[in-house]
């Protein structure tokens, strides 16, 4: 290759570089990208789809800040520049307004909701009024009079907004600098003055949240199975995760199925929650209050059970995916029925479930039981014993427990899935007698603020971690009562009850870690180093996610439960990670699990002192049996899936009028045609235009 060719290649590369840099620079001048956007995503089940999505290239609309519900007519009818992308303050994010926008979707390009910095005064719940009504125990076959919340409407504030389908994107925006830029852009360019229409250029927004799956779960799973390429593109994934469980006595987890002479008392709580927006699921009252109480109770029982073991085994279970038709509990029951779990249903003596217990009015808790199964005399007798155990366990504590006092079905609870399999004695502990006390059930406002978890000003994060709140003290009392009741129910001696007390410092740290900031020194000590990336300077997100990996809550609860119920073991890191006491040990892995955690840093050192924890903590699959059975239209099991997507983002920019755009296009086309014509003329006359006087070939000098 000659020197001239090399120079041309270099020049071409330099030009490409400058064009790329120039395009990027122009793009930054045109668009303002939004940094904190949380979308509503599409979910599907056996019958339909819910959620939101944008077009493939995103939805573009002229910004309009909705100032009141009366102002919505501008968007729906009178506004001259549709489609509009509506900015809503959180008080206006209501079912009535959203359904009006949904029904006028041709004039609505999308909605952006400004997340508030404080909770609203009025209750807000985008969930349904009767959660999980079609997959609990109460059906036309079990007791039709109790089905579909005919007796008690559990969530009367439920708007059902989370279960609607919207044909445009809906995003949540953090109330920060981005939101101020949006408001200023609207005020400068879009706001009508004295009733006159705003003039171009107008401020516009573009939202991207195109979803790949459509119609229902059966359709998207069928599309997943179509393989036309080497790397087929999946369009949806089943919702799911892992349940976390542990037992007070080692149970052989390798030999599945029935265990002779084994009787277990199941102590249950749910882990997950949700809200309208993806990855915003604080679940403080709906989930955290219950499972933190159970974790604290398990810790309180560790030493007393070693000193005076009761006759029965207590099985601590933390279920994932319960929000979506009881994914975790239905899977555990299915595995027990099919000899795929460490015990089976014949081994289950009774169930005690801790539900929503963070909002006790006058320190009262309510004991809910199933009126149908209690018609069986033996079941009723065991339920009465369990209620008496709870009442005696509350003696001397700032907690009173009562039965509801009238016949009503169980509230939404994992225990219902066990009752679908067979009559089992059980009680569900709640802070509500009938309808939920929780005014923000399954919403973004069910957070630390709602549980009144606050700290004195000027405390550092580490000081907040150990600052005992009133909520922590109240849940400690509940945990003590639960631990004592479980000990009695398992056959322990009541003389030991005075030695069973939950630790309020443990409860304090757990509440801070889950509801304020998971990236704290205590959580860091209890997990392995490779999970440090899961910790964040924000509250934990309790949305269950898809079944391909363990979520942050599952991993945190797994290691917390191991540290709170297990014991440090003096074995090497290599043996610990290989699930053995030493190189010759091949049996311990069947009875115990071994976890290497990074431990604390000693004073004046940055190197942590890791150690091995031996416990009975295990994970079991929390994936609906419908997907193993390929019954995607099942009415017995959860069929929820989550659509996949490629890009989630938003940006604002100024848009010119349609007439100006058409004029610009016309001028551009005219210039193109003129240049083509000029090029043709110059090409056809090239011999004349570019000829030069040539000397004859036989010229001599």
Steps between C-alpha positions, in 0.01 A plus 500: 500500500651835395547809716204681341262214590619503859442873525144458370428228760637716781295796384187284480549369855557852633182619329299210648636580845403865472157411362441262796614758753297766328184284498542421869548867578192597300296227671594639843396847391159379380402256776498509880509142626313411819721328756247343737209336321308200628251347254181307528569172318281235342400184687293214362302209639276223370227733378635847422776759526539795735740791525636749247717530191620743233535465125819340373656841432360654819200725555536873437258760630480869583547551875196601701513538877160402637422743780156366600248239394290774335803584283495152343256625232790686337669166437186311402329757272600865477880492484612591144825300489430133576624248584597615849742353748335574831699592813308406815570596857445194718164617652356499146621147425155354566285241331246756378760713322698205364190333356404826326846514346484133406169547320645788298826327413508652149568839663731366773858397421590409857495600866781596737418499872714713732578287804446701820757551771240423772202266526150633425249545780230292331533127441614380157506139379531411130434133584160333478244501781524119527866391460563154350127428504517228232791294636428481872308226676158664476339390175169368378622155607622588852243749626332723241358733764855597605645530149581829321502702826124461538530530880800731546647739244862488611636797308213750472732776375615285207454676166615207284720738301796258509286246314395726211649492150625832357604545137745776585805519729467615861817599685576613853737795527699587807428851624848637435687718250358310201147575615585867544638512146176346370285748690709795380487379142121476525470848655726657236348341192170316558288676758201683358486867595160673534331212323712530185667199341875470559727578205766280347760379580338282766659286768453127432596173667583158361460184710637159401357185659409265217394157625566183299218280636132539413157347571557244779746254652408212267575717198833632624621159620412354161703774333790418734499145360529611136864458398581646159853606586808382686425744783120520524355815652288448811199726545396427861612323817301338783489694825676315778796474733592273793333433833729511805451242774675359804419250774577493870625141462707383203287333232655289226445716193638243258241235583177665389152416616351364821714481814401236753429631852547858385237762590553859392337829592526739206570863588439702185533852362506651153797683351369684195295805422425720200371840389380650173857571390773248428772473769316725746365254755594602856238270662563630851169398657385240246816289514793632705314530830410131483826341389716721726283384790551136401876545458520656846289216645729241340800670658328509839441122483855400403649461849188381690444222247860383539459493879155338511399363158122467448344183362412646159713675242428860410532570127559867424379581149527825306292492184576693181248608236195494728371826353451326165259219587712334772793387283731393787250328729321320217838367383597374845164324540538350151850375584374351828223318315745361245785397735727778374545676835681401819168412668147437377155616609463200732789643703327839543341534842380861480571841346558839662527786250608855579331748271477879526590584860665843482197723560352377828218716631511503882758217489236256372559212263231281350507124453336384177405137436303312237135440598457217249785272613413568864176309450727197533523433875866398504603803294294731720659356815852569369403851389367570850827375651699729269282799591544422870877473447506845338291650776716353776816602312386862498478513880723771641553658157359817354296290257143372520369235263137426428295294263304706251171425678296410195509249216695623199749346256875520540661819370730459198770270637736218403316270741210490253710295257559234768127487567437442130694175539347377828351620831796613712473687832631852469476864602593820318610796717399843367464855629149529354176344617325515163612740223871584475638765732757562225380806303782465245477127423732408210584862418817709490389667825519180709843608620708584808317828546166315517635274778615813682866404470682831541819614665621808686662756270875508443552126559746326270385187312688280747333676792159457338574128460508452878243763598206313653164629373155456651409273209800278571401470866140415407605230251743360757204440731313323221807289418534394864135394508536306172816325620341393828183379327703297250698342783178395677345379174809290432455329837744702707461554874333824607761535775749599230293792368670759719826419320351573157534870415555669165788746467383853421845589363469223240153625401631858481779404263276291277242776463773749411664259255181409314310829512769769504838382375612146429861610456593514868778355712282230662368355175854513359625278783237233441541438127782371278714751314355417159157626612622846599379633164141413601508751785391855421454838666122471468214286630477143378273431203265210582358437153541128435656532154549215255604146583849508348684620811464562873386849589662732753238429774539123458878514537489737795241293687693182426819632661319677781312182590823298490679744731204534736427128536832333417839506666856593396709192421879481512563355154695628201347709225562224247319237708222745578438577134507127422231430763707283733665501841826358362633321193358164609153628588232392249193494727464847653383659174180293519407647838662846506595782271829686532541867409821702501433861601749784498458606864602826663816702464707511819597844635773677302472248216324485164528122461187316612514188713280255309349190659275207417141476622339158535121502493197316365408783260407390148348645187216330316352591166229767497385446143136427429434131421306619194830557318642158584171342392479734197143582601507865402123540533485339846232612744669326793845660487650839428573566131654847528782593262693819440560634151852566384609837362805653337515858623348705781575872477351845467610836360363849435560738208344787307282411204420729207155547350372251247493768228863590568597134492325456166665815365840376615435163338387668179806722482721199568337298220529799264870538581549127446326507160691812398830339598413185306409706194818705529704183540338351189569813293859520617552130432357523148714808419808379681712478181432865434511632858809314608697471171847656488719584207713197424817506304526270199649165572782561252597835649870541560704740702 
